[in-house]
Coordinates of C-alpha atoms in Angstrom, one line a residue:
Chain A
G5 CA 16.7 -2.7 4.6
A6 CA 15.7 -0.9 1.3
V7 CA 13.6 2.6 1.9
V8 CA 11.8 4.5 -0.1
S9 CA 11.3 8.5 0.4
Q10 CA 8.9 11.3 -0.4
H11 CA 9.0 14.1 -0.4
P12 CA 7.0 16.8 0.5
S13 CA 5.5 14.7 3.3
R14 CA 2.9 16.9 3.3
V15 CA 1.6 19.9 0.8
I16 CA -1.3 22.2 1.0
C17 CA -2.3 24.5 -2.0
K18 CA -4.6 26.4 -4.3
S19 CA -7.1 25.2 -6.2
G20 CA -5.9 25.7 -10.0
T21 CA -2.3 25.1 -9.2
S22 CA 0.1 21.9 -9.9
V23 CA 1.9 20.5 -7.3
K24 CA 5.1 17.5 -7.5
I25 CA 5.6 14.9 -5.5
E26 CA 9.1 12.6 -5.9
C27 CA 9.3 9.5 -4.8
R28 CA 13.0 7.9 -4.5
S29 CA 14.5 4.7 -3.9
L30 CA 17.2 5.4 -1.8
D31 CA 19.7 2.2 -1.7
F32 CA 18.2 0.4 -4.8
Q33 CA 17.6 1.0 -8.4
A34 CA 13.9 0.7 -9.0
T35 CA 12.6 0.5 -12.8
T36 CA 9.4 0.6 -12.0
M37 CA 7.5 2.4 -9.4
F38 CA 3.8 2.5 -8.2
W39 CA 1.7 5.3 -7.1
Y40 CA -1.3 4.9 -5.1
R41 CA -3.6 7.4 -3.6
Q42 CA -5.5 7.0 -0.3
F43 CA -8.5 8.2 0.4
P44 CA -9.5 8.8 4.4
K45 CA -10.5 5.2 6.6
Q46 CA -10.1 3.6 2.7
S47 CA -7.7 1.3 1.3
L48 CA -4.9 1.9 -1.5
M49 CA -6.0 2.5 -5.0
L50 CA -3.5 2.1 -7.5
M51 CA -3.1 5.2 -9.8
A52 CA -0.4 4.2 -11.9
T53 CA 2.9 2.0 -12.8
S54 CA 6.1 4.2 -13.5
N55 CA 8.5 2.9 -16.2
E56 CA 11.8 4.4 -16.2
G57 CA 12.4 5.2 -19.6
S58 CA 8.9 5.0 -21.0
K59 CA 5.6 6.2 -20.4
A60 CA 3.6 5.3 -17.7
T61 CA 0.8 2.9 -17.3
Y62 CA -2.3 4.1 -16.1
E63 CA -5.0 2.5 -14.3
Q64 CA -8.4 2.7 -15.4
G65 CA -10.1 5.8 -14.5
V66 CA -7.5 7.6 -13.8
E67 CA -6.7 11.1 -16.1
K68 CA -2.6 10.7 -17.5
D69 CA -3.0 14.0 -18.3
K70 CA -4.2 15.7 -14.9
F71 CA -1.6 13.6 -13.3
L72 CA 1.5 13.5 -15.1
I73 CA 4.3 11.0 -14.0
N74 CA 7.8 11.1 -15.1
H75 CA 10.4 8.7 -14.3
A76 CA 13.7 10.1 -15.0
S77 CA 16.1 8.0 -13.4
L78 CA 16.8 4.4 -12.2
T79 CA 15.8 6.1 -8.4
L80 CA 13.5 8.8 -8.7
S81 CA 9.7 9.4 -9.6
T82 CA 7.7 11.9 -10.0
L83 CA 3.8 12.8 -9.7
T84 CA 2.7 15.9 -10.8
V85 CA -0.7 16.7 -10.0
T86 CA -2.0 19.1 -12.6
S87 CA -4.9 22.0 -11.5
A88 CA -5.6 20.6 -8.5
H89 CA -9.2 20.6 -7.2
P90 CA -10.3 19.9 -3.5
E91 CA -11.2 16.4 -4.8
D92 CA -7.6 15.6 -5.5
S93 CA -7.0 16.1 -1.5
S94 CA -5.5 12.8 -0.8
F95 CA -3.0 10.7 0.7
Y96 CA -0.4 9.8 -2.0
I97 CA 1.9 6.8 -1.5
C98 CA 4.6 5.0 -4.1
S99 CA 6.4 1.8 -3.8
A100 CA 8.9 0.0 -5.4
R101 CA 10.2 -3.4 -5.4
D102 CA 13.7 -4.2 -4.3
P103 CA 15.5 -6.5 -6.6
A104 CA 17.7 -8.2 -4.0
W105 CA 15.0 -8.6 -1.2
G106 CA 12.0 -9.1 -3.3
Q107 CA 9.8 -7.4 -1.8
T108 CA 7.9 -4.5 -2.6
V109 CA 8.4 -1.1 -0.2
F110 CA 7.0 1.7 0.5
G111 CA 7.2 5.1 0.8
P112 CA 5.7 7.3 4.1
G113 CA 3.5 9.3 1.7
T114 CA 2.7 12.5 1.1
R115 CA -0.4 14.4 2.5
L116 CA -2.1 16.8 -0.4
T117 CA -4.8 19.4 0.6
V118 CA -6.1 21.5 -2.1
L119 CA -7.7 24.5 -0.8
Chain B
G7 CA -13.3 -2.2 -5.8
E8 CA -13.8 0.3 -2.9
S9 CA -17.0 1.2 -1.5
V10 CA -16.4 5.1 -1.1
G11 CA -18.0 6.2 2.7
L12 CA -17.5 3.3 4.4
H13 CA -15.5 3.2 7.0
L14 CA -12.6 0.6 7.7
P15 CA -14.1 -2.4 10.2
T16 CA -12.8 -2.5 13.6
L17 CA -11.6 -5.3 15.9
S18 CA -11.0 -4.3 19.2
V19 CA -8.7 -6.8 21.5
Q20 CA -7.1 -6.4 25.0
E21 CA -3.7 -5.8 25.1
G22 CA -2.0 -9.7 26.0
D23 CA -4.7 -11.6 23.6
N24 CA -4.5 -12.8 20.5
S25 CA -5.7 -11.4 17.5
I26 CA -6.9 -12.8 14.1
I27 CA -7.5 -10.8 11.3
N28 CA -9.1 -12.2 8.1
C29 CA -9.1 -11.0 4.5
A30 CA -10.8 -12.6 1.3
Y31 CA -9.4 -12.4 -1.9
S32 CA -10.7 -12.2 -5.2
N33 CA -8.2 -13.6 -7.7
S34 CA -7.8 -17.0 -7.8
A35 CA -4.6 -16.8 -9.9
S36 CA -2.8 -15.1 -7.3
D37 CA 0.4 -17.0 -6.2
Y38 CA 2.0 -14.6 -3.7
F39 CA 0.4 -12.6 -0.5
I40 CA 1.4 -9.7 1.7
W41 CA 0.1 -8.7 4.7
Y42 CA 0.8 -4.7 5.6
K43 CA 0.6 -2.7 8.5
Q44 CA -0.5 1.2 7.9
E45 CA 0.0 3.5 11.1
S46 CA -1.2 6.7 10.9
G47 CA 0.3 9.4 8.3
K48 CA 2.3 6.6 7.2
G49 CA 2.7 4.3 4.1
P50 CA 1.7 0.8 4.8
Q51 CA 4.7 -1.6 6.1
F52 CA 5.7 -4.9 5.5
I53 CA 4.7 -7.7 8.1
I54 CA 5.0 -11.2 6.4
D55 CA 4.0 -12.9 3.1
I56 CA 3.5 -16.4 1.8
R57 CA 3.5 -17.7 -1.4
S58 CA 0.5 -20.0 -2.6
N59 CA 2.4 -23.3 -2.1
M60 CA 2.5 -22.8 1.3
D61 CA -0.6 -22.9 3.7
K62 CA 1.1 -21.2 7.1
R63 CA 4.0 -19.0 7.8
Q64 CA 5.2 -18.0 11.2
G65 CA 7.2 -14.7 11.8
Q66 CA 7.9 -13.1 15.0
R67 CA 4.3 -13.3 17.0
V68 CA 2.8 -12.8 13.6
T69 CA 1.5 -16.2 11.8
V70 CA -0.2 -15.9 8.3
L71 CA -2.7 -18.7 7.2
L72 CA -3.7 -19.6 3.5
N73 CA -6.6 -21.2 2.5
K74 CA -6.6 -21.2 -1.3
T75 CA -9.8 -23.2 -1.0
V76 CA -12.1 -20.6 -0.1
K77 CA -9.6 -18.0 -0.7
H78 CA -8.9 -16.5 2.5
L79 CA -6.2 -15.4 4.0
S80 CA -5.5 -14.6 8.1
L81 CA -2.9 -13.1 10.3
Q82 CA -2.5 -14.1 13.8
I83 CA -0.7 -12.0 16.2
A84 CA 0.0 -13.5 19.5
A85 CA 0.4 -11.5 22.5
T86 CA -1.1 -8.3 21.0
Q87 CA 0.3 -4.7 22.4
P88 CA -0.7 -1.3 22.3
G89 CA 1.8 -0.8 19.6
D90 CA 0.2 -3.0 17.4
S91 CA -3.0 -1.0 17.1
A92 CA -3.2 0.0 12.9
V93 CA -4.7 -0.7 10.1
Y94 CA -3.9 -3.5 8.5
F95 CA -4.3 -4.6 4.7
C96 CA -3.7 -8.1 2.8
A97 CA -2.5 -7.7 -0.8
E98 CA -2.2 -10.2 -3.4
N99 CA 0.1 -10.4 -6.4
P100 CA -1.1 -12.6 -9.4
P101 CA 1.7 -14.2 -11.4
G102 CA 3.9 -12.4 -13.8
A103 CA 6.6 -10.2 -14.4
N104 CA 4.4 -7.1 -14.7
S105 CA 1.6 -8.3 -12.3
K106 CA 0.5 -5.3 -9.5
L107 CA -0.4 -5.6 -6.0
T108 CA -4.4 -5.6 -5.4
F109 CA -5.2 -4.3 -1.8
G110 CA -8.3 -5.6 0.5
K111 CA -10.3 -3.5 2.4
G112 CA -8.4 -3.1 5.3
I113 CA -9.7 -3.8 9.3
T114 CA -8.6 -1.1 12.1
L115 CA -6.9 -3.2 15.1
S116 CA -7.9 -1.0 18.6
V117 CA -5.6 -2.7 21.4
R118 CA -7.4 -2.0 24.6
P119 CA -4.7 -0.8 27.3

């Protein structure tokens, strides 16, 4: 079946540094990918929609200059958390819709810890 | 929206019993609904889906029921197993090519051996 991967699976960084998270669709092309953030014991909250070849669309309250999204190819979207702070520590999950199956497939998530 | 600081509700069932997980959705225009299972430290996994022109759909050991009148969705798991222990989320998808999934708050299913 369709698979979405994320890299890294977990990252620890110092406050003030930037962290890049990659999301790849392994066996299908995705013109649109989605980025979610999930705090402990809470649901997934959509942060932004990543569009191949154009600007990302951000949800209300999500700072586009802090969470940079680049969808450079049909199989890769990246999320860069700039100047990370401890409150950015969270589980970041991406998803993509497999056009053949019609289902949304989620990546395994990236655990970000900012010290 | 989410309630910061509240823990997910928990449903505890005995192994072998049937589980029923309920969800209330918010958008009456949503025409597609999905149940996801999320194990600790992992991304959500698709379980079963249902479109708004149906009120019941069955899979292997799982059944989804949709009541559009009261905007209610339920997931029934037959003969619950320890491997079913996880957090379960319902998600709704309004119509439209650019529509986005909206997730419910989630319920933790704990299976007692």
